[in-house]
Amino acid sequence: MLTSYILLFLLLLFGAFGVVEYARHQRRARSIPIRIHVNGTRGKSSVTRLIGAGLRVGGISTITKVTGTYPRLILEDGSDVHIHRRGDANIIEQLSVVRLAAERKVSALVVECMALEQQYQRITERQMIHATIGVITNVRLDHIDIMGRTLPEIASVLAETIPSRQHLFTAETLISDVLQNYADKKHATMHVSTEESVSQDEMKGFSYIEHRENVSLALAVCQHLGVDRQVALQGMYTAIPDAGVLRRFVVGAFGKQLAFYNAFAANDPDSTFLVWKRLKEESGLEGTRIVLLNTRQDRMDRARQLAELAGRKLNPD
């Protein structure tokens, strides 16, 4: 009997601790005036970094957290810090990021969404981030085993991070009407940006190959928060990019000049095709063209999609 009372007491104690800690987290989150939750199929890490860089140079103290090629924190001064994890990635780490931002009394926190499953995306937004601005970069056919096999199905999952009665920014144009329906249900104001708002000359300021739609989206968010467009753009030029950004490398071998484009981060068929199309338009991809696919045994659906893309659309030599 005594053991039962002890167990009951411990359960009540842990329950009370959980309630208190939950309330503390809510206060921490609300103490950060600007909370930006970045979601989408492709470009999340890049857009998160670009927004953070634009806000910092605009005088808004900002902490950014990305989970792209490597998990990183970008602090108020723009320094890039590695996140040391104990075990696998877990959405619980978002709590510690909110705590850090609150303790440092920053004005803005820009966080890349970690979750894939619909219920975890819902929890991340409603219980952890409470965004004042939601961002959905785009909606593409990826993680189809988890998020759905059609664009509307995937959009329904991504829409879980649209903040209620706040603002949603997106560069998605193909099914923007679907996102608009979800935004309306949450009484959120949706803003759609297009790549045409950024000129090719403006893109020349980047030291790597950035996507215009990413820059356009990040600029729209920064301007919404009062940062001058040109000021924000200059900050984006100097930002440290994600390790997986699209880059061009030229090496000499066998008496030839070989150009290698690292596009491994575009690991869904739609994004891969868009990169291929863009490179053909801008550089012509002259000479013998070779496509190297990096597939994973635990992502067989994606491997089949990429193999079909290479054989039917890319048509390498």
Short mmCIF file of C-alpha atoms in Angstrom, two decimals:
data_model
loop_
_atom_site.label_atom_id
_atom_site.label_comp_id
_atom_site.label_asym_id
_atom_site.label_seq_id
_atom_site.Cartn_x
_atom_site.Cartn_y
_atom_site.Cartn_z
CA MET A 1 0.00 0.00 0.00
CA LEU A 2 2.80 2.40 0.91
CA THR A 3 4.46 1.74 -2.45
CA SER A 4 1.22 2.66 -4.26
CA TYR A 5 1.01 5.96 -2.38
CA ILE A 6 4.62 6.74 -3.22
CA LEU A 7 4.04 6.02 -6.91
CA LEU A 8 0.90 8.16 -6.91
CA PHE A 9 2.78 10.99 -5.21
CA LEU A 10 5.58 10.80 -7.77
CA LEU A 11 3.10 10.82 -10.66
CA LEU A 12 1.37 13.88 -9.23
CA LEU A 13 4.73 15.55 -8.66
CA PHE A 14 5.87 14.93 -12.24
CA GLY A 15 2.49 16.07 -13.53
CA ALA A 16 2.69 19.30 -11.56
CA PHE A 17 6.22 19.87 -12.79
CA GLY A 18 5.05 19.38 -16.38
CA VAL A 19 2.24 21.91 -15.95
CA VAL A 20 4.61 24.48 -14.43
CA GLU A 21 7.24 23.95 -17.14
CA TYR A 22 4.60 24.24 -19.87
CA ALA A 23 3.43 27.55 -18.42
CA ARG A 24 7.03 28.77 -18.27
CA HIS A 25 7.57 27.89 -21.90
CA GLN A 26 4.46 29.79 -22.94
CA ARG A 27 5.75 32.88 -21.12
CA ARG A 28 9.16 32.52 -22.75
CA ALA A 29 7.67 32.24 -26.22
CA ARG A 30 5.36 35.22 -25.72
CA SER A 31 8.31 37.33 -24.48
CA ILE A 32 9.85 37.19 -27.98
CA PRO A 33 8.01 39.85 -30.02
CA ILE A 34 8.64 38.34 -33.48
CA ARG A 35 8.41 34.57 -33.91
CA ILE A 36 8.80 33.23 -37.45
CA HIS A 37 8.12 29.55 -38.22
CA VAL A 38 9.52 28.46 -41.60
CA ASN A 39 8.02 25.38 -43.24
CA GLY A 40 7.75 23.97 -46.76
CA THR A 41 9.15 21.22 -48.96
CA ARG A 42 12.34 22.83 -50.26
CA GLY A 43 14.35 25.88 -49.32
CA LYS A 44 13.45 26.02 -45.62
CA SER A 45 17.04 26.34 -44.40
CA SER A 46 17.98 28.93 -47.00
CA VAL A 47 14.89 31.07 -46.39
CA THR A 48 15.36 30.84 -42.62
CA ARG A 49 18.96 32.03 -42.94
CA LEU A 50 18.04 34.79 -45.41
CA ILE A 51 15.26 36.15 -43.20
CA GLY A 52 17.53 36.15 -40.17
CA ALA A 53 20.30 37.95 -42.04
CA GLY A 54 17.90 40.57 -43.37
CA LEU A 55 16.45 41.27 -39.93
CA ARG A 56 19.86 41.54 -38.24
CA VAL A 57 21.21 44.09 -40.69
CA GLY A 58 17.94 45.98 -40.26
CA GLY A 59 18.67 46.43 -36.56
CA ILE A 60 16.41 43.66 -35.21
CA SER A 61 18.25 41.38 -32.77
CA THR A 62 17.61 37.90 -34.11
CA ILE A 63 18.44 34.28 -33.36
CA THR A 64 17.98 31.78 -36.18
CA LYS A 65 17.80 28.00 -35.94
CA VAL A 66 18.14 25.76 -38.99
CA THR A 67 18.10 21.99 -39.39
CA GLY A 68 19.29 21.72 -43.00
CA THR A 69 22.45 19.85 -43.92
CA TYR A 70 23.61 20.35 -40.31
CA PRO A 71 21.68 21.70 -37.30
CA ARG A 72 22.92 25.24 -36.60
CA LEU A 73 22.18 28.29 -34.50
CA ILE A 74 22.91 31.73 -35.94
CA LEU A 75 23.24 34.22 -33.11
CA GLU A 76 22.60 37.96 -32.95
CA ASP A 77 26.04 38.84 -34.33
CA GLY A 78 25.65 36.42 -37.25
CA SER A 79 28.00 33.81 -35.81
CA ASP A 80 27.16 30.25 -36.83
CA VAL A 81 27.16 27.68 -34.00
CA HIS A 82 26.81 23.91 -34.30
CA ILE A 83 24.02 22.27 -32.29
CA HIS A 84 25.30 19.21 -30.43
CA ARG A 85 22.57 16.60 -30.22
CA ARG A 86 22.29 13.65 -27.90
CA GLY A 87 20.65 11.06 -30.09
CA ASP A 88 18.41 11.63 -33.08
CA ALA A 89 16.71 14.88 -34.04
CA ASN A 90 13.61 15.59 -31.96
CA ILE A 91 11.14 18.47 -32.02
CA ILE A 92 11.66 18.85 -28.25
CA GLU A 93 14.89 20.73 -29.03
CA GLN A 94 12.74 23.64 -30.21
CA LEU A 95 11.90 24.25 -26.54
CA SER A 96 15.54 24.91 -25.68
CA VAL A 97 15.88 27.28 -28.63
CA VAL A 98 12.90 29.30 -27.42
CA ARG A 99 14.42 29.34 -23.93
CA LEU A 100 17.74 30.59 -25.29
CA ALA A 101 16.08 33.34 -27.32
CA ALA A 102 14.02 34.45 -24.33
CA GLU A 103 17.04 34.49 -22.01
CA ARG A 104 19.00 36.61 -24.48
CA LYS A 105 16.00 38.93 -24.86
CA VAL A 106 16.13 39.01 -28.65
CA SER A 107 13.45 40.75 -30.68
CA ALA A 108 13.06 37.95 -33.23
CA LEU A 109 13.37 34.17 -33.43
CA VAL A 110 13.38 32.51 -36.86
CA VAL A 111 12.97 28.73 -36.66
CA GLU A 112 12.98 26.07 -39.36
CA CYS A 113 10.24 23.49 -38.87
CA MET A 114 11.64 20.06 -37.95
CA ALA A 115 8.47 17.98 -38.04
CA LEU A 116 7.19 15.82 -40.90
CA GLU A 117 4.16 14.07 -39.41
CA GLN A 118 1.01 16.17 -39.35
CA GLN A 119 0.39 15.87 -35.63
CA TYR A 120 3.95 16.91 -34.80
CA GLN A 121 3.73 19.92 -37.10
CA ARG A 122 0.55 20.91 -35.26
CA ILE A 123 2.21 20.50 -31.86
CA THR A 124 5.32 22.42 -32.90
CA GLU A 125 3.28 25.45 -33.95
CA ARG A 126 0.46 25.47 -31.42
CA GLN A 127 2.38 24.38 -28.33
CA MET A 128 5.97 25.47 -28.97
CA ILE A 129 6.49 28.36 -31.40
CA HIS A 130 3.20 30.31 -31.46
CA ALA A 131 4.43 32.12 -34.57
CA THR A 132 3.56 35.71 -35.36
CA ILE A 133 4.58 34.97 -38.96
CA GLY A 134 4.30 31.62 -40.73
CA VAL A 135 6.29 30.83 -43.86
CA ILE A 136 5.61 28.00 -46.32
CA THR A 137 8.31 28.09 -48.97
CA ASN A 138 6.61 25.77 -51.46
CA VAL A 139 4.62 22.55 -51.78
CA ARG A 140 6.26 19.70 -53.70
CA LEU A 141 6.06 15.92 -53.93
CA ASP A 142 8.43 14.78 -51.21
CA HIS A 143 8.08 12.56 -48.12
CA ILE A 144 5.05 11.11 -49.88
CA ASP A 145 5.04 8.09 -47.56
CA ILE A 146 4.39 10.43 -44.62
CA MET A 147 2.75 13.58 -45.95
CA GLY A 148 0.64 12.30 -48.83
CA ARG A 149 0.92 11.49 -52.51
CA THR A 150 -0.69 14.62 -53.94
CA LEU A 151 0.14 18.30 -53.61
CA PRO A 152 -3.15 19.15 -51.83
CA GLU A 153 -2.49 16.37 -49.30
CA ILE A 154 1.01 17.67 -48.62
CA ALA A 155 -0.33 21.22 -48.39
CA SER A 156 -2.78 20.10 -45.70
CA VAL A 157 0.13 18.88 -43.59
CA LEU A 158 2.26 21.99 -44.10
CA ALA A 159 -0.76 24.16 -43.30
CA GLU A 160 -0.62 22.97 -39.69
CA THR A 161 2.05 25.62 -39.09
CA ILE A 162 -0.07 28.52 -40.36
CA PRO A 163 -0.45 30.72 -37.26
CA SER A 164 -3.98 31.65 -36.24
CA ARG A 165 -4.94 35.30 -36.82
CA GLN A 166 -1.41 36.16 -37.96
CA HIS A 167 0.41 36.32 -41.30
CA LEU A 168 1.43 33.61 -43.78
CA PHE A 169 4.10 34.24 -46.42
CA THR A 170 4.65 31.81 -49.29
CA ALA A 171 6.33 31.51 -52.67
CA GLU A 172 4.00 28.68 -53.69
CA THR A 173 2.05 29.69 -56.79
CA LEU A 174 0.84 26.39 -58.27
CA ILE A 175 -1.62 25.58 -55.49
CA SER A 176 -1.68 28.89 -53.62
CA ASP A 177 -5.48 28.67 -53.62
CA VAL A 178 -5.27 25.58 -51.40
CA LEU A 179 -3.04 27.40 -48.92
CA GLN A 180 -5.35 30.40 -49.09
CA ASN A 181 -8.26 28.19 -47.99
CA TYR A 182 -6.32 26.99 -44.96
CA ALA A 183 -5.20 30.54 -44.16
CA ASP A 184 -8.81 31.73 -44.32
CA LYS A 185 -9.89 29.00 -41.89
CA LYS A 186 -7.28 30.28 -39.43
CA HIS A 187 -8.13 33.93 -40.12
CA ALA A 188 -4.55 34.48 -41.28
CA THR A 189 -3.52 37.02 -43.92
CA MET A 190 -1.63 35.34 -46.78
CA HIS A 191 1.08 37.07 -48.82
CA VAL A 192 2.36 35.45 -52.04
CA SER A 193 5.77 36.43 -53.41
CA THR A 194 7.11 35.65 -56.87
CA GLU A 195 10.63 35.31 -58.20
CA GLU A 196 9.97 38.09 -60.74
CA SER A 197 10.23 40.63 -57.91
CA VAL A 198 13.99 39.95 -57.72
CA SER A 199 16.15 40.85 -60.72
CA GLN A 200 18.98 38.79 -62.16
CA ASP A 201 21.36 41.66 -61.36
CA GLU A 202 20.33 41.51 -57.71
CA MET A 203 21.06 37.78 -57.66
CA LYS A 204 24.66 38.42 -58.72
CA GLY A 205 25.43 39.60 -55.20
CA PHE A 206 25.36 36.04 -53.86
CA SER A 207 28.59 34.05 -53.71
CA TYR A 208 26.68 30.83 -54.41
CA ILE A 209 23.70 29.85 -56.58
CA GLU A 210 20.63 31.01 -54.66
CA HIS A 211 17.06 30.67 -55.87
CA ARG A 212 15.18 33.86 -56.69
CA GLU A 213 11.98 32.61 -55.10
CA ASN A 214 13.83 32.12 -51.79
CA VAL A 215 15.21 35.65 -51.89
CA SER A 216 11.85 37.11 -52.89
CA LEU A 217 10.13 35.34 -50.01
CA ALA A 218 12.71 36.39 -47.43
CA LEU A 219 12.61 40.00 -48.65
CA ALA A 220 8.82 40.06 -48.35
CA VAL A 221 9.03 38.99 -44.70
CA CYS A 222 11.77 41.52 -43.90
CA GLN A 223 9.90 44.36 -45.58
CA HIS A 224 6.73 43.41 -43.71
CA LEU A 225 8.71 43.89 -40.49
CA GLY A 226 9.93 47.33 -41.53
CA VAL A 227 13.38 46.55 -42.93
CA ASP A 228 14.31 48.46 -46.08
CA ARG A 229 14.53 46.17 -49.11
CA GLN A 230 18.06 47.13 -50.15
CA VAL A 231 19.30 46.99 -46.56
CA ALA A 232 17.87 43.48 -46.15
CA LEU A 233 19.34 42.37 -49.46
CA GLN A 234 22.82 43.54 -48.46
CA GLY A 235 22.54 41.52 -45.26
CA MET A 236 21.54 38.44 -47.23
CA TYR A 237 24.59 38.78 -49.47
CA THR A 238 26.90 38.47 -46.45
CA ALA A 239 25.01 35.68 -44.66
CA ILE A 240 26.70 32.31 -44.18
CA PRO A 241 24.79 29.89 -46.46
CA ASP A 242 23.73 26.37 -45.60
CA ALA A 243 26.38 23.74 -46.31
CA GLY A 244 24.09 22.12 -48.88
CA VAL A 245 23.46 25.16 -51.09
CA LEU A 246 23.70 24.83 -54.85
CA ARG A 247 27.29 25.51 -55.91
CA ARG A 248 29.38 25.11 -59.05
CA PHE A 249 32.83 23.54 -58.87
CA VAL A 250 35.28 23.37 -61.76
CA VAL A 251 38.13 20.85 -61.74
CA GLY A 252 40.72 19.87 -64.29
CA ALA A 253 41.04 16.18 -65.17
CA PHE A 254 42.09 14.16 -68.21
CA GLY A 255 43.02 17.36 -69.97
CA LYS A 256 39.48 18.70 -69.64
CA GLN A 257 37.59 21.19 -67.52
CA LEU A 258 34.83 19.43 -65.59
CA ALA A 259 31.99 21.42 -64.05
CA PHE A 260 30.22 19.84 -61.08
CA TYR A 261 27.00 21.28 -59.66
CA ASN A 262 26.23 20.14 -56.12
CA ALA A 263 22.43 19.90 -56.15
CA PHE A 264 22.07 17.05 -53.65
CA ALA A 265 19.95 19.22 -51.35
CA ALA A 266 17.24 19.32 -54.04
CA ASN A 267 16.30 15.76 -53.20
CA ASP A 268 12.79 15.60 -54.59
CA PRO A 269 11.99 15.22 -58.32
CA ASP A 270 10.27 18.60 -58.78
CA SER A 271 13.12 20.55 -57.19
CA THR A 272 15.77 18.55 -59.04
CA PHE A 273 14.07 19.22 -62.36
CA LEU A 274 13.76 22.94 -61.61
CA VAL A 275 17.49 23.11 -60.82
CA TRP A 276 18.32 21.22 -64.04
CA LYS A 277 16.06 23.51 -66.07
CA ARG A 278 17.56 26.63 -64.52
CA LEU A 279 21.14 25.52 -65.13
CA LYS A 280 20.34 24.69 -68.76
CA GLU A 281 18.81 28.13 -69.26
CA GLU A 282 21.65 30.01 -67.58
CA SER A 283 24.72 28.02 -68.60
CA GLY A 284 23.51 25.70 -71.34
CA LEU A 285 25.07 22.66 -69.62
CA GLU A 286 27.25 22.22 -72.67
CA GLY A 287 29.29 19.10 -73.27
CA THR A 288 28.67 15.61 -71.95
CA ARG A 289 26.05 15.71 -69.20
CA ILE A 290 26.20 13.20 -66.36
CA VAL A 291 23.62 12.88 -63.58
CA LEU A 292 24.73 11.39 -60.25
CA LEU A 293 21.87 10.33 -57.98
CA ASN A 294 22.40 9.79 -54.26
CA THR A 295 19.66 7.43 -53.04
CA ARG A 296 18.84 5.97 -49.63
CA GLN A 297 17.60 2.51 -48.75
CA ASP A 298 15.05 3.96 -46.31
CA ARG A 299 13.63 6.32 -48.98
CA MET A 300 12.73 3.89 -51.76
CA ASP A 301 9.75 5.97 -52.97
CA ARG A 302 12.04 8.94 -53.47
CA ALA A 303 14.70 6.78 -55.15
CA ARG A 304 12.14 5.54 -57.69
CA GLN A 305 10.91 9.08 -58.31
CA LEU A 306 14.43 10.36 -58.97
CA ALA A 307 15.30 7.42 -61.22
CA GLU A 308 12.19 8.04 -63.32
CA LEU A 309 13.02 11.75 -63.50
CA ALA A 310 16.56 11.08 -64.71
CA GLY A 311 15.41 8.65 -67.39
CA ARG A 312 12.35 10.50 -68.67
CA LYS A 313 13.01 14.22 -68.22
CA LEU A 314 16.67 14.99 -67.66
CA ASN A 315 17.95 12.80 -70.50
CA PRO A 316 21.66 12.89 -69.57
CA ASP A 317 24.30 11.59 -71.96
#
